[in-house]
Short mmCIF file of C-alpha atoms in Angstrom, two decimals:
data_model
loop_
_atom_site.label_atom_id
_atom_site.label_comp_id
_atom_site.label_asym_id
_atom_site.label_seq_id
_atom_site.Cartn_x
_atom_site.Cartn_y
_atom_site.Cartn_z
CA UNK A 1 -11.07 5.37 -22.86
CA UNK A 2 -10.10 8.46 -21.03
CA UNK A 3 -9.12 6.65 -18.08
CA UNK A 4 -7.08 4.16 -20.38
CA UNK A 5 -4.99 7.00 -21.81
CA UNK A 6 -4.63 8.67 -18.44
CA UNK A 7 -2.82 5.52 -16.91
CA UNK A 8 -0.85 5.16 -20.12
CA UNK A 9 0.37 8.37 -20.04
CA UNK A 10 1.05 8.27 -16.51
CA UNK A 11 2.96 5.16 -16.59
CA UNK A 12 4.61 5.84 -19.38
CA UNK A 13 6.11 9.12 -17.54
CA UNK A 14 7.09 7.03 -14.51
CA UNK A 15 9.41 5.07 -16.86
CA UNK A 16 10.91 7.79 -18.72
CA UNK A 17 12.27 9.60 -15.45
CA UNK A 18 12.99 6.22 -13.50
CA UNK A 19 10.71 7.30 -10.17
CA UNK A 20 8.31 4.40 -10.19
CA UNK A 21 9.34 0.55 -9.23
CA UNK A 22 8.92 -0.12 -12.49
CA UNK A 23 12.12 -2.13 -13.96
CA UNK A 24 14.39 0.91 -11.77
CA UNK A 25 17.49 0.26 -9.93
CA UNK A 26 20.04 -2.29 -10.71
CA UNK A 27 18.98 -5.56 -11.23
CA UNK A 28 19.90 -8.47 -9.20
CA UNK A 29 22.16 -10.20 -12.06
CA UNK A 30 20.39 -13.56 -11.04
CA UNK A 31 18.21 -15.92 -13.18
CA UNK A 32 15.52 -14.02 -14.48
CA UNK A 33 12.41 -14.50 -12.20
CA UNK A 34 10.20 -17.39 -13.73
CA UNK A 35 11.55 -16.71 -16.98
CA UNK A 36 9.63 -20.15 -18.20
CA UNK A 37 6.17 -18.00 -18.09
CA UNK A 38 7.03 -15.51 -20.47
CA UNK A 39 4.74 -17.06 -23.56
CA UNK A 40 2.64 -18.94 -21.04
CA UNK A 41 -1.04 -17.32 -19.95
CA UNK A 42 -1.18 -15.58 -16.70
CA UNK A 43 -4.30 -18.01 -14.59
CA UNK A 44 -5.05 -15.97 -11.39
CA UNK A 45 -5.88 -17.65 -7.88
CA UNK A 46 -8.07 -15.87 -5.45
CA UNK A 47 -7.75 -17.19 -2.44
CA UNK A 48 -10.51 -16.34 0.74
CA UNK A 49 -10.84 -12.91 -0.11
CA UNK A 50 -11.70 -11.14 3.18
CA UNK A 51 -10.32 -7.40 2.01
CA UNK A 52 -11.92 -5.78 -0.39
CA UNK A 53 -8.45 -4.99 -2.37
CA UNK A 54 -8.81 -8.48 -3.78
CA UNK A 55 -11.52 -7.12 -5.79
CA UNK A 56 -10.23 -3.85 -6.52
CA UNK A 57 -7.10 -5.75 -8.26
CA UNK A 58 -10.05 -7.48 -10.95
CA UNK A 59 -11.55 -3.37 -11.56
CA UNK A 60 -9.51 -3.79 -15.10
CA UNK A 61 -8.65 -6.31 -17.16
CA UNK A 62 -5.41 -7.81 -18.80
CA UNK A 63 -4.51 -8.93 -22.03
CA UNK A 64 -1.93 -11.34 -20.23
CA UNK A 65 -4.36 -12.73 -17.55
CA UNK A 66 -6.80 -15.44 -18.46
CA UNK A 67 -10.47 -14.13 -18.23
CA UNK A 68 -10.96 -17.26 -15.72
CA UNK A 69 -10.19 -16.52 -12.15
CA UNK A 70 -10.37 -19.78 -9.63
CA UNK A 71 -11.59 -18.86 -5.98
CA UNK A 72 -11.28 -20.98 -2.73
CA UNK A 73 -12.63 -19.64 0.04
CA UNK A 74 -15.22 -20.92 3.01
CA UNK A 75 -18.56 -20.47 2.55
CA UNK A 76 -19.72 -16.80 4.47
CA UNK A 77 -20.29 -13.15 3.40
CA UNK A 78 -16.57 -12.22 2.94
CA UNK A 79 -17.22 -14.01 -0.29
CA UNK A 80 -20.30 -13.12 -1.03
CA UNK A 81 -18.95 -9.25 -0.76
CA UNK A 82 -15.87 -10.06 -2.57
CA UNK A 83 -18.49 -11.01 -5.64
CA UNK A 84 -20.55 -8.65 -5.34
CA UNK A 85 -17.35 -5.75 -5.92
CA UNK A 86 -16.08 -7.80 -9.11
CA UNK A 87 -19.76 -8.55 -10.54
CA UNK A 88 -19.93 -4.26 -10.23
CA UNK A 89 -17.12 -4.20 -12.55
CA UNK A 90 -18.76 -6.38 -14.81
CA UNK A 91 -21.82 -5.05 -15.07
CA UNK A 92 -20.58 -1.16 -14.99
CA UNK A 93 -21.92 0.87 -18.06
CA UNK A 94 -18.92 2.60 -18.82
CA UNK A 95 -15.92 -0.09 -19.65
CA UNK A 96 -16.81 -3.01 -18.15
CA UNK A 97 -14.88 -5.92 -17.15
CA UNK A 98 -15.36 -9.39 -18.32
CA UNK A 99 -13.95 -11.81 -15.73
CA UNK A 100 -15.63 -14.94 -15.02
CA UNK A 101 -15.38 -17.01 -12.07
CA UNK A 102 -14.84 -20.57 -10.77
CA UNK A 103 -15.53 -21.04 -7.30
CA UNK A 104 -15.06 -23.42 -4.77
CA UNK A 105 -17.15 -23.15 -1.41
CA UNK A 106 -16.00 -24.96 2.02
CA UNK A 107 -13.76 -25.84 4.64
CA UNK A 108 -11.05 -27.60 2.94
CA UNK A 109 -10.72 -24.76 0.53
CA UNK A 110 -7.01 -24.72 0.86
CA UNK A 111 -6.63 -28.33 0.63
CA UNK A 112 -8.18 -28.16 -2.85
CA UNK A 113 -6.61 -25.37 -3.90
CA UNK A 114 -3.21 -27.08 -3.82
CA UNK A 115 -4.77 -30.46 -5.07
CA UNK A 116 -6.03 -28.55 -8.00
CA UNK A 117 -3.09 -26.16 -8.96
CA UNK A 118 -5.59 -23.98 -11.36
CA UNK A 119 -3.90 -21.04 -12.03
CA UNK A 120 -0.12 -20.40 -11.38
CA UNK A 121 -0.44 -16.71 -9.46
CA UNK A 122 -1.88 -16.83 -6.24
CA UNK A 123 -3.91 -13.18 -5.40
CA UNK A 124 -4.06 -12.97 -0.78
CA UNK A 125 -5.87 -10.39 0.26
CA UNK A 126 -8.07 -11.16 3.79
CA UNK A 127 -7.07 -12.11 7.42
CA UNK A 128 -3.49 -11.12 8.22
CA UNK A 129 -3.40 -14.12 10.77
CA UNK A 130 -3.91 -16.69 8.15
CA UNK A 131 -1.93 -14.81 5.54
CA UNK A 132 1.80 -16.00 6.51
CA UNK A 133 0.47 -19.25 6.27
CA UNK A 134 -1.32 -19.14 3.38
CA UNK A 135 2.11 -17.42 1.46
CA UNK A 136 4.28 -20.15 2.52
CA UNK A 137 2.41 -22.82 1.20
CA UNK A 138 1.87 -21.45 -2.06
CA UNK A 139 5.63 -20.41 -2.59
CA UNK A 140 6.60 -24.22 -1.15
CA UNK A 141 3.68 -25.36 -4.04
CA UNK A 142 5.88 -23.44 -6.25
CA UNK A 143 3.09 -20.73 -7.10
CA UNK A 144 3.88 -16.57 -7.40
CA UNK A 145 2.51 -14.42 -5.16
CA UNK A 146 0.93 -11.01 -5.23
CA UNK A 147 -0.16 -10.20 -1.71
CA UNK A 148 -2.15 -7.46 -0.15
CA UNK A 149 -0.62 -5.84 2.87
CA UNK A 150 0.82 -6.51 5.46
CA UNK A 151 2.82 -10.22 4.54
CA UNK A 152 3.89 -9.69 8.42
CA UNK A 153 1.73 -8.59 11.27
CA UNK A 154 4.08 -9.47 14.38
CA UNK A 155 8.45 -10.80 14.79
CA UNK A 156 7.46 -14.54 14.25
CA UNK A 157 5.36 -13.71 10.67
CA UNK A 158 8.48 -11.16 9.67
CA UNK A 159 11.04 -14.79 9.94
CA UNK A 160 8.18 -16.85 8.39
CA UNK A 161 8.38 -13.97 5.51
CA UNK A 162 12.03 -13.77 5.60
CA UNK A 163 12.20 -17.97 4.79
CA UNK A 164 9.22 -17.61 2.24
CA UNK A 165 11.70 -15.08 0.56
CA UNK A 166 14.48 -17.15 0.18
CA UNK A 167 11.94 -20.38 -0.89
CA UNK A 168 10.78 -18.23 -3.56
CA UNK A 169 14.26 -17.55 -4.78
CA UNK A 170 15.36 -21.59 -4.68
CA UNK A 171 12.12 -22.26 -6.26
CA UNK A 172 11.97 -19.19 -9.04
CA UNK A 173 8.64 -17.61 -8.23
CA UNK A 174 8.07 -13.96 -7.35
CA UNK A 175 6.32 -13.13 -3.72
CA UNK A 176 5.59 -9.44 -4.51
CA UNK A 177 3.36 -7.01 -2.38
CA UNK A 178 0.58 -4.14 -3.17
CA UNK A 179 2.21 -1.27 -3.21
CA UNK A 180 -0.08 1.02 -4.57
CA UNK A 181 1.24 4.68 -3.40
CA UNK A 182 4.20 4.31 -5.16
CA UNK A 183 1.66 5.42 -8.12
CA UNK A 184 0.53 8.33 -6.26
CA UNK A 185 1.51 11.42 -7.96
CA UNK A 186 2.21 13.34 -4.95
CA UNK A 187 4.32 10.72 -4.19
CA UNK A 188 6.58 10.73 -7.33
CA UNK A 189 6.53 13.90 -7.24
CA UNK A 190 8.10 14.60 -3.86
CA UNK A 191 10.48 12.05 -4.81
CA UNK A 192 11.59 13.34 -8.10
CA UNK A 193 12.12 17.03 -6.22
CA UNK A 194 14.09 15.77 -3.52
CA UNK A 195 16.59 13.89 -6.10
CA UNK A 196 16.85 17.56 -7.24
CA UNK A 197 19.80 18.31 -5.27
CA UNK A 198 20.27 22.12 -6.52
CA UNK A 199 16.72 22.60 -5.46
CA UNK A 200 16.52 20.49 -2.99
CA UNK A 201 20.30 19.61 -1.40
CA UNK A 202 20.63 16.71 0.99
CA UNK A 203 18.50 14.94 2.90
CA UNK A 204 18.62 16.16 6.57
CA UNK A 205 19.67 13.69 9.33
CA UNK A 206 16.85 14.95 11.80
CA UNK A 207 16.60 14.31 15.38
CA UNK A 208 13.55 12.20 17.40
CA UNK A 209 11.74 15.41 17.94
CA UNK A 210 12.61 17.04 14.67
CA UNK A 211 12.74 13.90 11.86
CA UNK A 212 13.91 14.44 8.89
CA UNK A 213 11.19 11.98 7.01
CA UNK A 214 7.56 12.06 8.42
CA UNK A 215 4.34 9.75 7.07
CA UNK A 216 1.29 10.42 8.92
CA UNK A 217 -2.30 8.91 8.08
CA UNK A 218 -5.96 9.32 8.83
CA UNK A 219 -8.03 6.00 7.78
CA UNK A 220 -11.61 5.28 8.62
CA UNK A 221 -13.63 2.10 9.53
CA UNK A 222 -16.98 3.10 7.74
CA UNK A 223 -16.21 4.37 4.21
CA UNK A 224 -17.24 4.16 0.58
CA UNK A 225 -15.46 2.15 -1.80
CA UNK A 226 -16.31 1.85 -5.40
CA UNK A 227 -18.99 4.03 -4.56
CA UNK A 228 -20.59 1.96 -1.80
CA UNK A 229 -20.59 1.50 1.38
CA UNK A 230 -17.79 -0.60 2.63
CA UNK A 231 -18.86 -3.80 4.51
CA UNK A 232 -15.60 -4.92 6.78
CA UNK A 233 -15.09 -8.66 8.55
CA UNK A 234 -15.95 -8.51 12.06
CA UNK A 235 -12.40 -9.64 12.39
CA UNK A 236 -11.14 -6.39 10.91
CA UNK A 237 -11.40 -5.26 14.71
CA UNK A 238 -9.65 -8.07 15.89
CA UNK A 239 -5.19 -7.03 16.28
CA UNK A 240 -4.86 -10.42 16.82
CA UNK A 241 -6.20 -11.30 13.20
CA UNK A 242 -6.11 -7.68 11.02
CA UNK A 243 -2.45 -6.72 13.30
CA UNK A 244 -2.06 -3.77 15.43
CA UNK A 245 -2.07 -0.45 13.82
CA UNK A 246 1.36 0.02 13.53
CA UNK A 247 1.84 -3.16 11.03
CA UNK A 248 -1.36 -2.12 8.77
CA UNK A 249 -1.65 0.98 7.03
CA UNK A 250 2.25 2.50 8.19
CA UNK A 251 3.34 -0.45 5.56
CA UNK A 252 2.37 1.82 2.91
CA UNK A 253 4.29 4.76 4.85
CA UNK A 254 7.53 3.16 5.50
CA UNK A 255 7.91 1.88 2.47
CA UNK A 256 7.73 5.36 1.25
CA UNK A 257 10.44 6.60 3.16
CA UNK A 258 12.48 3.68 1.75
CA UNK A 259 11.32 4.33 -1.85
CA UNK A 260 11.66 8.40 -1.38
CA UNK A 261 14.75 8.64 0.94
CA UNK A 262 16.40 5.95 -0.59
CA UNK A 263 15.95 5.32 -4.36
CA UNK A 264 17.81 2.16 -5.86
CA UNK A 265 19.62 1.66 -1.99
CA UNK A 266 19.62 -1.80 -1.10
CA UNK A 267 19.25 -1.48 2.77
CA UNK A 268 19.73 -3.81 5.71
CA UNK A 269 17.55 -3.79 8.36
CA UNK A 270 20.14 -5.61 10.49
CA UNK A 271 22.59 -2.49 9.78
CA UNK A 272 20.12 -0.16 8.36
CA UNK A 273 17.18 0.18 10.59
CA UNK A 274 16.91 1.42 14.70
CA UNK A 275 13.75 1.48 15.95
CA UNK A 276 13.70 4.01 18.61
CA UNK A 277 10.20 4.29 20.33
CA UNK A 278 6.79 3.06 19.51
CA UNK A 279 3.76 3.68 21.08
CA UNK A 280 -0.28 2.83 20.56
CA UNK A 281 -3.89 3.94 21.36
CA UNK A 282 -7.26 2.67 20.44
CA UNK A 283 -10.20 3.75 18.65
CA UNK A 284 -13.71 3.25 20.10
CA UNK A 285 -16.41 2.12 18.64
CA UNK A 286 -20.08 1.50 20.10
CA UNK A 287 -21.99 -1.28 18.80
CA UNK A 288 -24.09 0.81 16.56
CA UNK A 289 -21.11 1.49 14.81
CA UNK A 290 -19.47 -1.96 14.79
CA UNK A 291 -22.85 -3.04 13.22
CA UNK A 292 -23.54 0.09 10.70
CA UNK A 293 -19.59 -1.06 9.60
CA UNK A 294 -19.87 -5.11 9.57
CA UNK A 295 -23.69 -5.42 9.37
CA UNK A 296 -23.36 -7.79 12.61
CA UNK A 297 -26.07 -7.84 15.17
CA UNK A 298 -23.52 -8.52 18.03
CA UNK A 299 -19.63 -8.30 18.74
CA UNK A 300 -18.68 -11.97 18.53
CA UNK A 301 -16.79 -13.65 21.12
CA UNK A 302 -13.20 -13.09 20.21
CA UNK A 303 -14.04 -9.36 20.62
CA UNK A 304 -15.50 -9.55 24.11
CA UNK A 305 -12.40 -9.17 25.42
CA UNK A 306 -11.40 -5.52 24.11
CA UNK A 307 -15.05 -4.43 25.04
CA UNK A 308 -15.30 -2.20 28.36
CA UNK A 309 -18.28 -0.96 29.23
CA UNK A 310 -20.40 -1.49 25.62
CA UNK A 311 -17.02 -0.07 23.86
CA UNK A 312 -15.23 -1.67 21.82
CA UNK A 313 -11.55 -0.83 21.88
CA UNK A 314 -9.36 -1.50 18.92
CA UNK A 315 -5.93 -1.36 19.08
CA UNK A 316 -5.57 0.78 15.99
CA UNK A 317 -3.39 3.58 16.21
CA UNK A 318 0.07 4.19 16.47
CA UNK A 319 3.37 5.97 16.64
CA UNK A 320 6.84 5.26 15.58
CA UNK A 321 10.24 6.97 15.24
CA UNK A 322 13.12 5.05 13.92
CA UNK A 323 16.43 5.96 11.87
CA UNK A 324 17.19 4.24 8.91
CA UNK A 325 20.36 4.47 7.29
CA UNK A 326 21.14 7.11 10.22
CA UNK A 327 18.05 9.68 9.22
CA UNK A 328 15.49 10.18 11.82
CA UNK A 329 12.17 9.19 10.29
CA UNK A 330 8.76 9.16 12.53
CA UNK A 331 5.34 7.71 11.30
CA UNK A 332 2.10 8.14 12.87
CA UNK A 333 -1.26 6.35 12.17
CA UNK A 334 -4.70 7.05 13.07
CA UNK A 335 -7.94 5.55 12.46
CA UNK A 336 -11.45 6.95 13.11
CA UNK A 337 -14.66 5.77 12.64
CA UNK A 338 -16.70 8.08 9.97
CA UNK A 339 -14.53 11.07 7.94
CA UNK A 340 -16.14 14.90 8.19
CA UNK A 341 -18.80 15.33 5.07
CA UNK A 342 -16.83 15.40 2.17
CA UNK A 343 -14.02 13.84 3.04
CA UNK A 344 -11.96 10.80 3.36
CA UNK A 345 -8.89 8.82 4.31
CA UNK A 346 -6.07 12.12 4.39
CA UNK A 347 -2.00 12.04 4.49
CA UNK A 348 0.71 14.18 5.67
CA UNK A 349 3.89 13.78 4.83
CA UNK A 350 7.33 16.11 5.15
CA UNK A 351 10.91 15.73 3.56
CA UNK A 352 13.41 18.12 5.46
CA UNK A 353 16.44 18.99 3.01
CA UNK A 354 19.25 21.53 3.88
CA UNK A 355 17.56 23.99 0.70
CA UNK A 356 14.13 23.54 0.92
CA UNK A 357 11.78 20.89 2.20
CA UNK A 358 8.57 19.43 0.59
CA UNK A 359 5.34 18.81 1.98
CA UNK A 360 2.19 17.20 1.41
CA UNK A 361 -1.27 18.11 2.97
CA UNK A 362 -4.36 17.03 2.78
CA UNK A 363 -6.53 19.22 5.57
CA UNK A 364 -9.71 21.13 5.85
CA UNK A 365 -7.87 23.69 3.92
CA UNK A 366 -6.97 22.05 1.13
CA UNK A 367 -10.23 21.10 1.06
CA UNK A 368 -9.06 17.08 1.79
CA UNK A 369 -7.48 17.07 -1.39
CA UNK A 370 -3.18 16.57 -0.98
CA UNK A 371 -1.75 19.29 -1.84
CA UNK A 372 2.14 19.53 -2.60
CA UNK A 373 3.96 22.62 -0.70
CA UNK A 374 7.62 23.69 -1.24
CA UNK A 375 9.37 25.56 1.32
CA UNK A 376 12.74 27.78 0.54
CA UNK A 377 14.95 27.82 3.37
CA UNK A 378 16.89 30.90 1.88
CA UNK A 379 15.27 33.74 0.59
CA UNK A 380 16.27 35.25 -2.36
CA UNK A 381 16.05 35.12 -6.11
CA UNK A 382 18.50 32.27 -6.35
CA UNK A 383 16.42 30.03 -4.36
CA UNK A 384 13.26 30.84 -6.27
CA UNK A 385 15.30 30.45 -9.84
CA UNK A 386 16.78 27.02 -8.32
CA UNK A 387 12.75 26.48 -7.54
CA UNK A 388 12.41 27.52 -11.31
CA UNK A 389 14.63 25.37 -13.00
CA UNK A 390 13.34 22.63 -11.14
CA UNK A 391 9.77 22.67 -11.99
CA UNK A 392 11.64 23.21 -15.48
CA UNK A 393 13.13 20.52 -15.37
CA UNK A 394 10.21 18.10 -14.68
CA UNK A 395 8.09 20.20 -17.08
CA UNK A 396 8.91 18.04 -20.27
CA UNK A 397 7.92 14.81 -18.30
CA UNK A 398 4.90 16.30 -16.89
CA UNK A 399 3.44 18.99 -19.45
CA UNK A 400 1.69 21.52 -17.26
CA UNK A 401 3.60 21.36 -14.10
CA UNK A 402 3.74 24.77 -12.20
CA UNK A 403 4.13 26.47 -8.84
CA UNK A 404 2.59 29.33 -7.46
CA UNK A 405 3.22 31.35 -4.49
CA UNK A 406 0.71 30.14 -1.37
CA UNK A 407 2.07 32.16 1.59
CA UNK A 408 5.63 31.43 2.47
CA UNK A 409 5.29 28.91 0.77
CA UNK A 410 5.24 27.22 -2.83
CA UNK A 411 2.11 25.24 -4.39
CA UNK A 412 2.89 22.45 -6.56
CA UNK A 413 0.12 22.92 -9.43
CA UNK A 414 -0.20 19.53 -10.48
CA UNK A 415 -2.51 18.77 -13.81
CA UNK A 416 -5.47 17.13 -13.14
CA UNK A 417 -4.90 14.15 -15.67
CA UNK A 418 -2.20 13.01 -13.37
CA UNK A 419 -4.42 12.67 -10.53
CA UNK A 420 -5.28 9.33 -10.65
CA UNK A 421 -7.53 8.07 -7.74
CA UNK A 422 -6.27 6.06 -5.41
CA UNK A 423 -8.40 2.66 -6.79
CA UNK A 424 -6.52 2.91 -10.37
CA UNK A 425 -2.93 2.51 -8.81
CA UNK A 426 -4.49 -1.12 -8.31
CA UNK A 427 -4.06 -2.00 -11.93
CA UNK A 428 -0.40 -0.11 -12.20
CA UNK A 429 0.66 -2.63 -9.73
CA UNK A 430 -0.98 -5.44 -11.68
CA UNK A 431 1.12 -4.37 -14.68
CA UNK A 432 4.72 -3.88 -12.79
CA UNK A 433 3.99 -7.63 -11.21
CA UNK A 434 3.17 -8.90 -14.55
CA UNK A 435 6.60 -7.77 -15.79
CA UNK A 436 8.25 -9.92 -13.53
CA UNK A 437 6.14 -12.84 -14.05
CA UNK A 438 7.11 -12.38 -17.55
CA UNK A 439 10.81 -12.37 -17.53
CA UNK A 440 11.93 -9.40 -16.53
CA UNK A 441 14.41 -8.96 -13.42
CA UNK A 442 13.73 -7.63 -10.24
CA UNK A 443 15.63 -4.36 -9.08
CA UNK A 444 18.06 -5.66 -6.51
CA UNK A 445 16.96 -3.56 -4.20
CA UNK A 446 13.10 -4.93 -4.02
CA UNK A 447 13.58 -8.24 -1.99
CA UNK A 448 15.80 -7.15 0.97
CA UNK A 449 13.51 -3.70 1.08
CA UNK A 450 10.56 -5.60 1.66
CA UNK A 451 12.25 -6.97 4.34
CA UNK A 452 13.28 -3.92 6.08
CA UNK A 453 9.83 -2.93 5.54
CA UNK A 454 8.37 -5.84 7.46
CA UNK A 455 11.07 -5.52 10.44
CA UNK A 456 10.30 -2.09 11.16
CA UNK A 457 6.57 -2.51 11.23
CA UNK A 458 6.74 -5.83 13.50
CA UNK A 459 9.36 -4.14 15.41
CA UNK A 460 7.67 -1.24 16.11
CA UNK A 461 4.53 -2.94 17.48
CA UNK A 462 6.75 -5.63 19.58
CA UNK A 463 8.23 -2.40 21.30
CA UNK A 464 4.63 -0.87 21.37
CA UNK A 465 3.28 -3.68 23.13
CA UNK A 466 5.94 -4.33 26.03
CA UNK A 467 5.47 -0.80 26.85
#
């Protein structure tokens, strides 16, 4: 119950101020997006779950989802993990779920899928290679959409994307991806204190080796989720299957710089978007790791070919710095294999305004936990009153809000009922796509965002990769 009241209260916040997706922006004026299922039962469609944020999507349940969830998939242990996640919702003490499951089990799982037509939202979440595939024959079958990241790994899937876009439009279904960090409180936050132009002024243009906008990540192959220990596809190691670093986890990171930078803007990435320079590294990984992460005895043959020397060498991490809309913006991605003791996955991320700029750490010493930071770039008891009024200002959206001094800087003291972890945002994306399914319009903005989300990941790796 206290978790249920928690995401209430947070979502209802996020509409009151207009900083979360939800129903913002102008809307596109068009039909109403499958209108026709607003009194009709939502029947979800998983199909071959091979990432483990298939599952995470079922952790709550829906009054406007059917309890009945169809599955195609091939036979193998992707499944069998995928059912073992969802069964641990089930049969959780506290609040447990109640989903039941059809399943079908073999190689012409897509074929029946389509024959069948069980449910009328498709959930992809697995191997990027098959995923553009897998999208446009669903939105051709005239089925929504809710995909996992990345709906693009490389140039060709971004135009397969940009056609299964406009399909969905002729045929009135909504293709919609995960986009769970535009929950993240740290997130709204920074974005709700950078719209405060007498705190914050204007965005800063930047330059490439002082951006304006910066999104940098640390991810890890073996971690916990759900409170276990994470069992990954072999082909999670593969680029040519999972996609290079800089198409994976920097999804999440540009679209943040869209969503902070550039609330309600409806960019271009023909216009809007200049990638600059991209680079990428590996991560290596012995095969005592590779088997501790996969539970494989062996690297299988379609890894044998990034393997020097026993090593396996993924093609994981990257850099990028790009302009969009003429602001320098630069995001950096980094994967290792096992966090430090008590930590996790950690973000960095900086917004450079001409008053102050906001920060967000999440190092040894903030003890891995993000921390907001505001820094004053004139000293004085103006700037700290325009800090004031700010914090004021948010204060009757988000009771308990404060600052205190930390150095030069300015801790954001955010209250812990906002802090909702990252595998809860799952379920606030749930309830955003469900809006859409049921009627209401899409922000104008959302389609041709998602687009300039996808070229400047794919972009960034082409570039990456001819170097």
């Amino acid at each position: 119950m206290k978790n249920k009241q928690t995401f209430s209260f947070v979502r209802n916040t996020f509409l009151m101020f207009g900083t979360a997706i939800l129903l913002t922006g102008s809307s596109c004026g068009n039909k109403q997006p499958n209108g026709d299922m607003k009194d009709e039962k939502i029947r979800i469609i998983t199909l071959d779950p091979g990432h483990f944020h298939a599952a995470l999507l079922q952790k709550s349940m829906y009054d406007e989802i059917d309890s009945v969830v169809h599955i195609y998939a091939p036979e193998g242990s992707e499944l069998d993990n995928h059912m073992k996640l969802v069964d641990s919702y089930n049969s959780r003490e506290e609040n447990p779920t109640s989903w039941k499951h059809e399943i079908y089990r073999g190689p012409d799982y897509l074929e029946k899928m389509f024959s069948e037509k069980a449910g009328n939202v498709v959930i992809i979440s697995g191997n990027n290679k098959l995923k553009t595939n897998y999208i446009s024959r669903a939105i051709d079958s005239g089925m929504n959409v809710l995909a996992d990241k990345p709906l693009a790994i490389d140039q060709d899937g971004f135009r397969s994307l940009e056609s299964a876009f406009a399909k969905a439009k002729e045929k009135n279904v909504v293709l919609y991806d995960i986009m769970t960090e535009r929950y993240n409180i740290y997130y709204v936050l920074q974005r709700a204190l950078s719209q405060d132009t007498a705190f914050f002024g204007s965005l800063e243009k930047g330059t490439p080796d002082n951006p304006a906008v910066m999104q940098e990540s640390v991810h890890h192959f073996y971690k916990n989720v759900s409170g276990k220990p994470l069992v990954r596809p072999a082909w999670f190691f593969d680029v040519e299957q999972e996609g290079r670093g800089l198409v994976d986890i920097t999804t999440h990171m540009v679209d943040l710089i869209q969503w902070e930078c550039f609330p309600d803007v409806v960019l271009d990435y023909k216009k809007d978007i200049n990638m600059l320079s991209a680079k990428e590294w590996p991560t290596q990984l012995n095969l005592e790791q590779f088997q501790k992460s996969t539970k494989k005895d062996q690297f299988p043959d379609y890894l044998q070919k990034y393997i020097k020397n026993g090593i396996l060498n993924v093609m994981s991490n990257g850099e990028m710095n790009y302009t969009i809309k003429g602001v320098h913006a630069r995001v950096g991605i980094k994967w290792n294999y096992e966090a430090p003791e008590g930590s996790g996955d950690t973000h960095f991320a900086k917004m450079r305004g001409t008053k102050a700029n906001i920060l967000i750490r999440q190092g040894k010493e903030q003890n891995y936990k993000p921390v907001v930071y505001l820094e004053l770039l004139n000293s004085g008891p103006n700037s700290e009153k325009q800090l004031m009024d700010a914090i004021g200002r948010l204060q009757a959206l988000y009771p308990g809000l404060a600052v205190k001094k930390a150095g030069k800087e300015w801790e954001l003291i955010i209250p812990e009922m906002l802090k909702v972890p990252h595998e809860e945002h799952f379920a606030e994306v749930v309830k955003n796509y469900l809006t859409y399914l049921k009627g209401a319009e899409l922000p104008a903005w959302e389609v041709p965002n998602m687009l300039a989300k996808y070229y400047t990941t794919t972009k960034a790796a082409e570039m990456a990769l001819k170097k």
